[in-house]
Tab-separated table of C-alpha atoms and ligand atoms in Angstrom:
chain	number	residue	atom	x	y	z
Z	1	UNK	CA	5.155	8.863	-27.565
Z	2	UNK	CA	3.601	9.938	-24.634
Z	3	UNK	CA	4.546	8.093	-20.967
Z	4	UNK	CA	0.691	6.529	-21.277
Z	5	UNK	CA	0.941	5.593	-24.810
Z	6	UNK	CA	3.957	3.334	-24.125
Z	7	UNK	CA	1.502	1.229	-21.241
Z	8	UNK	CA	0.104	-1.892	-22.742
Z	9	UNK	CA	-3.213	-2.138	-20.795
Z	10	UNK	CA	-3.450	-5.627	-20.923
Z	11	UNK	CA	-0.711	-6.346	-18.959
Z	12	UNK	CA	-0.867	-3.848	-15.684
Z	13	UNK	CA	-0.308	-5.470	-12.372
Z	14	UNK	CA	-3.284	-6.040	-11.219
Z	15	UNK	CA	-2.034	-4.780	-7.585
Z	16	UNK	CA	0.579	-1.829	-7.084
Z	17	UNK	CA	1.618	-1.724	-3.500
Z	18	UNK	CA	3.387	1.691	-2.550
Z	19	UNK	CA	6.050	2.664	0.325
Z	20	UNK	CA	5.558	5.768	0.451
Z	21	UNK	CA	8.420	7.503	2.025
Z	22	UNK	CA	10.595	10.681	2.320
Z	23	UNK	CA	8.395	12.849	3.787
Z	24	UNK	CA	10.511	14.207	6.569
Z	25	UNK	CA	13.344	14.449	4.190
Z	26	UNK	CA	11.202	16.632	1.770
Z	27	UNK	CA	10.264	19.170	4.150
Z	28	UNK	CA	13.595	19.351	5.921
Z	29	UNK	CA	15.014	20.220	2.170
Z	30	UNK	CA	12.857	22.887	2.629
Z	31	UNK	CA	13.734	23.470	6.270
Z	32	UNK	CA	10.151	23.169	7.315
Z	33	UNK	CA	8.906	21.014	10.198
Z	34	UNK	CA	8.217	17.443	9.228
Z	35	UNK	CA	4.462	17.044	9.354
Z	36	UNK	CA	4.804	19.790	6.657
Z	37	UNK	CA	5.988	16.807	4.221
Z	38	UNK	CA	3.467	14.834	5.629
Z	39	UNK	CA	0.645	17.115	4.405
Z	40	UNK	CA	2.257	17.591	1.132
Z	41	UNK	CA	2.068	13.509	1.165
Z	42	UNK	CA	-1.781	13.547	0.538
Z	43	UNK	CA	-1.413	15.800	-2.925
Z	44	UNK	CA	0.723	12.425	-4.142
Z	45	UNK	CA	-1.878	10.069	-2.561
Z	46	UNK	CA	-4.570	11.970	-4.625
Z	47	UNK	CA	-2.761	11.919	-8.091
Z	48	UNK	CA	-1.339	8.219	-7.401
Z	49	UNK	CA	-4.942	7.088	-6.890
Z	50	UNK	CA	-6.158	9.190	-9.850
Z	51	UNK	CA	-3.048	7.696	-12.322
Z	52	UNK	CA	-3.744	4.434	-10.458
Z	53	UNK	CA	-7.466	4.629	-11.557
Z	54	UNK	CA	-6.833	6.385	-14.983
Z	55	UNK	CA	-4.547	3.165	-16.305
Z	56	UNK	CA	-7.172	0.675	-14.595
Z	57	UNK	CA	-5.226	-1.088	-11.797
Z	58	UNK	CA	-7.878	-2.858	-9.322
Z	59	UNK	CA	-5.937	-2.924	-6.508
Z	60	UNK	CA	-3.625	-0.031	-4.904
Z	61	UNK	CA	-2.026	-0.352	-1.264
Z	62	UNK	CA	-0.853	2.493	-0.028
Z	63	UNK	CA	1.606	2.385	3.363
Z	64	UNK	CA	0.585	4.910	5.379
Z	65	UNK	CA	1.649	4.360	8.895
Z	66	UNK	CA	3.678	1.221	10.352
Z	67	UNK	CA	3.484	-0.229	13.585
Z	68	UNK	CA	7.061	0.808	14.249
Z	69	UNK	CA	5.951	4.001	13.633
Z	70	UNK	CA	4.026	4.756	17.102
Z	71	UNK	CA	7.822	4.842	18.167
Z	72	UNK	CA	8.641	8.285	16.640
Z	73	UNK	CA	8.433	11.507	18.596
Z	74	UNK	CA	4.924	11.871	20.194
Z	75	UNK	CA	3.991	14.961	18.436
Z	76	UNK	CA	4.177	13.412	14.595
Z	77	UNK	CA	2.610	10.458	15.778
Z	78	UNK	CA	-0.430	12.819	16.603
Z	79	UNK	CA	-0.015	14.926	13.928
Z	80	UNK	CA	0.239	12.274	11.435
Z	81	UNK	CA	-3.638	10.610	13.391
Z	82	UNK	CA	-4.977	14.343	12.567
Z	83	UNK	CA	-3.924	14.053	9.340
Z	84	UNK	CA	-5.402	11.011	8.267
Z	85	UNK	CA	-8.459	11.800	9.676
Z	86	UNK	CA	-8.970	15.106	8.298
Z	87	UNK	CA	-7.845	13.578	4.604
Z	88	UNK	CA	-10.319	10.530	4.812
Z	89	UNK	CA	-12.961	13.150	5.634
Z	90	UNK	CA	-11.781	15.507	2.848
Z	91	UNK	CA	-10.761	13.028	-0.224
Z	92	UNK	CA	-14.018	10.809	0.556
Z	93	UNK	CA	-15.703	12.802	-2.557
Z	94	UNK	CA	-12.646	12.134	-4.726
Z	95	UNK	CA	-12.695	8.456	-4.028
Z	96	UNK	CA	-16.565	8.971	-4.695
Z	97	UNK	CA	-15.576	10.297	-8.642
Z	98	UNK	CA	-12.983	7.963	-9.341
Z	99	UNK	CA	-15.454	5.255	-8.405
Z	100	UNK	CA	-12.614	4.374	-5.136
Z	101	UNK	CA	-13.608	1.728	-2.746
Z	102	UNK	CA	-11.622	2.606	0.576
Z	103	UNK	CA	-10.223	-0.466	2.764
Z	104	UNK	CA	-8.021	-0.992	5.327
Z	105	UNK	CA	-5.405	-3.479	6.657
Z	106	UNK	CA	-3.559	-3.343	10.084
Z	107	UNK	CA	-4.198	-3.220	13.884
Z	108	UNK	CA	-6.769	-0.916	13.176
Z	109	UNK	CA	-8.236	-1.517	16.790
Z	110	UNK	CA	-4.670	0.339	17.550
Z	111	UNK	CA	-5.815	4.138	16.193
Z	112	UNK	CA	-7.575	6.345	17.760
Z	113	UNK	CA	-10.847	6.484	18.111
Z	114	UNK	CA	-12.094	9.292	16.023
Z	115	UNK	CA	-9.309	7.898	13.283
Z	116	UNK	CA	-11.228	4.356	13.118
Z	117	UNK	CA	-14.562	5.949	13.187
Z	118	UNK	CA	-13.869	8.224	10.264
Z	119	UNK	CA	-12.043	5.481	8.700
Z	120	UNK	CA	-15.291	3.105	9.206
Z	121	UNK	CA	-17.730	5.753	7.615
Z	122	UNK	CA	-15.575	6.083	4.371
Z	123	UNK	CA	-15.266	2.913	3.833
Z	124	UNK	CA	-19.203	2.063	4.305
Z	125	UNK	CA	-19.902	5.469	2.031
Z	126	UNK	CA	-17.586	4.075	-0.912
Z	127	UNK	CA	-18.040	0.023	-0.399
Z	128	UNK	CA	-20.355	0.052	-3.696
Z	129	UNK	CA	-17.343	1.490	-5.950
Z	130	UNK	CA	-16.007	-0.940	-8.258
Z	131	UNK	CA	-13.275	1.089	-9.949
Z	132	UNK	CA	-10.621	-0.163	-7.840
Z	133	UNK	CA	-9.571	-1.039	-4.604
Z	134	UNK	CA	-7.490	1.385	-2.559
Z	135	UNK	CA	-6.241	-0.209	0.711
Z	136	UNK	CA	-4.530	1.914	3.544
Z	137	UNK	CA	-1.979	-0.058	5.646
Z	138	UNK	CA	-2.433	1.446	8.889
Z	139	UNK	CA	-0.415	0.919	12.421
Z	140	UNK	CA	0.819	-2.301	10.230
Z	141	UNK	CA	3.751	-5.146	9.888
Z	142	UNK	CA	3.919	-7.863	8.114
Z	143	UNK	CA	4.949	-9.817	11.027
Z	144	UNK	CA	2.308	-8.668	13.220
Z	145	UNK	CA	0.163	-10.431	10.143
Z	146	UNK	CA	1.452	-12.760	9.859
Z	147	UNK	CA	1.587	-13.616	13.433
Z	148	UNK	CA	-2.159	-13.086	13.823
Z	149	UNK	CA	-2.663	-15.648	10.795
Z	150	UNK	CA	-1.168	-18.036	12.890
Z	151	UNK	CA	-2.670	-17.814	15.490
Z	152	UNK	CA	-6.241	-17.825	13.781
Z	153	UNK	CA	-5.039	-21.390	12.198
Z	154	UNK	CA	-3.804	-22.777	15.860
Z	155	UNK	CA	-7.086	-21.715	17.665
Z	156	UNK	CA	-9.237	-23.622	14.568
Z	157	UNK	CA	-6.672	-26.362	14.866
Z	158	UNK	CA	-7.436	-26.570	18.911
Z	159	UNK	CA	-11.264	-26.267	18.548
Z	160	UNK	CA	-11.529	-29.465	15.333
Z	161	UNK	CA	-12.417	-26.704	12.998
Z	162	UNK	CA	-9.278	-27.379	10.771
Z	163	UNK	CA	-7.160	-30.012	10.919
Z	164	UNK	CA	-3.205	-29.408	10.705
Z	165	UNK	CA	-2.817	-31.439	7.317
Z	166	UNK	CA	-5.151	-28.664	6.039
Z	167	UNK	CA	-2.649	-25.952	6.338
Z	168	UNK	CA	-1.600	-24.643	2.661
Z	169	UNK	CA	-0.291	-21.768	1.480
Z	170	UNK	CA	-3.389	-20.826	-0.060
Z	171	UNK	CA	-5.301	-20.987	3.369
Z	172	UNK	CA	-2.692	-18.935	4.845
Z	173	UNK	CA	-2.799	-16.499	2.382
Z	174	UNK	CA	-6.590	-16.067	2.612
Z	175	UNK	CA	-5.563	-15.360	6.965
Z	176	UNK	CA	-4.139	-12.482	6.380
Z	177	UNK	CA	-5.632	-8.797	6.305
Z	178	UNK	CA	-4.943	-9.174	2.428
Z	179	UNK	CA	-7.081	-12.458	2.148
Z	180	UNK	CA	-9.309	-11.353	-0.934
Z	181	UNK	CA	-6.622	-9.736	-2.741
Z	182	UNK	CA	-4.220	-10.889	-5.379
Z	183	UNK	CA	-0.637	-10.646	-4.716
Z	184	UNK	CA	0.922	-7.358	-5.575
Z	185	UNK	CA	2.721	-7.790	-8.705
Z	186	UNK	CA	4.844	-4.459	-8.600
Z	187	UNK	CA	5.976	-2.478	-5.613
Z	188	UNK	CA	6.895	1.011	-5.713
Z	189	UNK	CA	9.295	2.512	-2.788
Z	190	UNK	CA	9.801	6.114	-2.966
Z	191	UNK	CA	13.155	8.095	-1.134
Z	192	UNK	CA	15.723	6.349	-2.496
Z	193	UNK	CA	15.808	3.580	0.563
Z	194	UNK	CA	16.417	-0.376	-0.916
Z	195	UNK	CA	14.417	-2.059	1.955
Z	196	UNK	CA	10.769	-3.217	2.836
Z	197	UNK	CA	10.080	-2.435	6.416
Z	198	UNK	CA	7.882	-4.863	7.365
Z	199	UNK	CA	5.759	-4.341	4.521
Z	200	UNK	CA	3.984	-7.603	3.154
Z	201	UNK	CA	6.863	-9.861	3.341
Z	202	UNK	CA	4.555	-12.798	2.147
Z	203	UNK	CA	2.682	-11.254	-0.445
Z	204	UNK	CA	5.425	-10.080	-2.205
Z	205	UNK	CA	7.578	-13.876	-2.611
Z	206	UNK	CA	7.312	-12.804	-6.259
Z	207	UNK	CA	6.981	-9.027	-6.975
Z	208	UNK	CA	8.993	-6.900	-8.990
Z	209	UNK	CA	10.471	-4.322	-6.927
Z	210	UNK	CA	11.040	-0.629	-8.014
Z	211	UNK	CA	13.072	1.849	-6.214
Z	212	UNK	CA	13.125	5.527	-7.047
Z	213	UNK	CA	14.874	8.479	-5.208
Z	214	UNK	CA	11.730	10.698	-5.289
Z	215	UNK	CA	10.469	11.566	-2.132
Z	216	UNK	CA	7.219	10.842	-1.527
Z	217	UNK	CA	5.390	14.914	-1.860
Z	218	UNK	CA	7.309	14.866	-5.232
Z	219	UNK	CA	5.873	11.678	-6.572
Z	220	UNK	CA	3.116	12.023	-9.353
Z	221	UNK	CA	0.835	9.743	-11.796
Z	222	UNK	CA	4.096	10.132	-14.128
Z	223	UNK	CA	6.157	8.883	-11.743
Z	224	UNK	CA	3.686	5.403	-11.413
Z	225	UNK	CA	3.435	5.496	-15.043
Z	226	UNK	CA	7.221	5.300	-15.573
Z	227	UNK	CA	7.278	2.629	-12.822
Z	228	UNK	CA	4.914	0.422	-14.615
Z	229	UNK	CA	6.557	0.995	-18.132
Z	230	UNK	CA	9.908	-0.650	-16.042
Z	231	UNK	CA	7.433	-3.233	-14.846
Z	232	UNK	CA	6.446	-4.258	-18.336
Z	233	UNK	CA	10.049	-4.642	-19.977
Z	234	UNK	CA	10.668	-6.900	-17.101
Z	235	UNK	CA	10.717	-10.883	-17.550
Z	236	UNK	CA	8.840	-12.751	-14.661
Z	237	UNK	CA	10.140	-16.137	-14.440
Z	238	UNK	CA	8.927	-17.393	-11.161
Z	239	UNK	CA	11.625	-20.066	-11.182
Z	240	UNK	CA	11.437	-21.402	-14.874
Z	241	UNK	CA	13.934	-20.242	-17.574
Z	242	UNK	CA	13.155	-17.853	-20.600
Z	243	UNK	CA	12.518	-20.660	-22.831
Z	244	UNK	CA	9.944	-21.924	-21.088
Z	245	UNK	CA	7.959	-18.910	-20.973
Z	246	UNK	CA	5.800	-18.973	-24.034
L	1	LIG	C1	6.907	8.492	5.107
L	1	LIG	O1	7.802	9.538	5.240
L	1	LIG	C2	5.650	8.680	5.928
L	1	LIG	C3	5.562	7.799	7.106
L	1	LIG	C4	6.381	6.859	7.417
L	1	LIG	C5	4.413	8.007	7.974
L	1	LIG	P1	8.785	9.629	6.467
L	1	LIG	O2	8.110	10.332	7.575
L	1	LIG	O3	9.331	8.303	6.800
L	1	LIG	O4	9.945	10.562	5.876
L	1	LIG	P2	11.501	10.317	5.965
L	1	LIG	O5	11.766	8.935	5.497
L	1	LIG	O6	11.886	10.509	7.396
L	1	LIG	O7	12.094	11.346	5.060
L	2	LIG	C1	8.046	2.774	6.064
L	2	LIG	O1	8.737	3.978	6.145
L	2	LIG	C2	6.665	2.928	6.592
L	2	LIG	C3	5.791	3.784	5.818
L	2	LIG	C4	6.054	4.308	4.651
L	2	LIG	C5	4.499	4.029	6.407
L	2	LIG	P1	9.703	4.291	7.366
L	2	LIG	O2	10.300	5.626	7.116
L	2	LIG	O3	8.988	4.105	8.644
L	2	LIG	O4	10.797	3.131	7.222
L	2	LIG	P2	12.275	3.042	7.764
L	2	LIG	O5	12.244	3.344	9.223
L	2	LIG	O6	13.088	4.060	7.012
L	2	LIG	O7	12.702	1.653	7.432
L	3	LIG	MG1	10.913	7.224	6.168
C-alpha cells in the first residue's frame, strides 16, 4: 500500500507546524558554505506545501527565521533576507496553483524593508486562495508573542476596554499572531534536535510531537506523509484515560 493510501483523510491535523532545521549541517556534509543548505531549503518548502496541499491540511506553519536568529554571523543573516525575498517573489505562482494563501506571523516590522514589502505583495496577490493556509514565522518567538499578547490585554485593561475578570484562555489565544488559527495538532522538527526553540510554546499545550533526523534540504512530501501516518496511530487523550475516549 502506498505511503498515501495508508492516510485516512478524515482525520489529518488540521494544522502541521514545521521546524525546519539542518540546513547548515546539510551543506557542511557536503562541505559547501551554509547558505548553500539554505537554498536547497526552499526545494523542501515547495514539495512540503505541495504534499501539505495534496492530503488537504488547511493550515501549514513553516519556521523560517527566529528572533534568536539575527544573532548568527552577519553574512547568513543577510543571505538568508535575500533569500526569502527572492523565493516569495519566485514561488508566488506556485502558491497561485496550489490555490496557497501566504501569511505571516512575527516581528515582521523587524525585516528589512524590501523583505516586508515583497512579503506584503504576496500575501495581497494570494489572500483569495482557499486551499490552505501557509504561514511563515518570521524574526519570531513564542515569548516575544506572547509578551506582546500581554501587553495588548494590560493596555485594554488600563483604557476600560476589558476588564481583568475577562481574561480567558480563549481571549488570549485569539492575542496572539496565531489568533484565527486552530492549534497545531502535529509538529514536525527536522535534524534530529528534541527541542522547540521558542516555537509556539502555547499553541502547542497539546500537540503531538514528531522528531526525525532528516535535515531539512532532504525532507520531502514522503517524509510529511510518514509523519502524519505516526500522527494517526497515535492516541490523544488530553488528560482523560483510553476508556473514556469513545
Ligand atoms: C534551519 O537550518 C534554518 C534556519 C534556522 C534559518 P539551520 O541553519 O539551523 O541549520 P543547522 O541546524 O545549523 O544545521
Ligand atoms: C530553529 O532552529 C529556528 C528555525 C528553524 C527557524 P535553530 O537552528 O535556530 O534552533 P537551535 O538554535 O538549534 O535551537
Ligand atoms: Mg539549526
Amino acid at each position: 500500500m502506498s505511503l498515501l493510501d495508508q492516510i485516512d483523510k478524515n482525520r489529518l491535523p488540521k494544522h502541521l507546524a514545521v521546524i525546519m532545521d539542518g540546513n547548515g549541517r546539510w551543506a557542511k556534509e557536503k562541505g559547501k558554505l551554509r547558505v548553500f543548505g539554505h537554498q536547497n531549503g526552499v526545494l523542501a518548502v515547495r514539495d512540503t506545501v505541495e504534499g501539505a496541499v495534496q492530503l488537504g491540511i488547511k493550515y501549514l506553519t513553516l519556521y523560517a527565521f527566529s528572533t534568536e536568529n539575527w544573532n548568527r554571523p552577519k553574512l547568513e543573516v543577510m543571505a538568508l533576507m535575500e533569500l526569502l525575498v527572492s523565493t516569495i517573489s519566485k514561488e508566488t505562482k506556485t502558491l497561485m496553483e496550489n490555490g496557497v494563501r501566504l501569511n505571516a506571523i512575527g516581528n515582521l516590522s523587524s525585516l528589512p524593508e524590501r523583505c516586508f514589502r515583497q512579503l506584503q505583495e504576496a500575501i495581497e496577490k494570494t489572500s483569495g486562495n482557499t486551499n490552505c493556509t501557509l504561514t511563515l514565522a518570521l524574526s519570531y518567538s513564542s515569548r516575544w508573542e506572547i509578551t506582546e499578547a500581554a501587553k495588548t490585554i494590560a493596555i485594554k485593561v488600563r483604557d476600560g476596554e476589558l476588564n481583568a475578570d475577562d481574561i480567558t484562555e480563549e481571549l488570549f489565544s485569539t492575542h496572539l499572531n496565531t489568533g484565527d488559527m486552530p492549534d497545531p495538532e502535529l509538529m514536525i522538527r527536522t535534524s534530529g534536535e528534541h527541542r522547540i526553540s521558542n516555537y509556539m510554546l502555547w499553541q502547542i499545550a497539546y500537540s503531538e510531537l514528531y522528531f526525525t533526523s532528516k535535515l531539512w534540504p532532504d525532507f520531502r512530501r514522503e517524509d510529511l506523509f510518514e509523519a502524519v501516518i505516526d500522527f494517526q496511530k497515535r492516541e490523544r487523550r488530553f488528560g482523560m484515560i483510553s476508556e473514556q475516549l469513545n
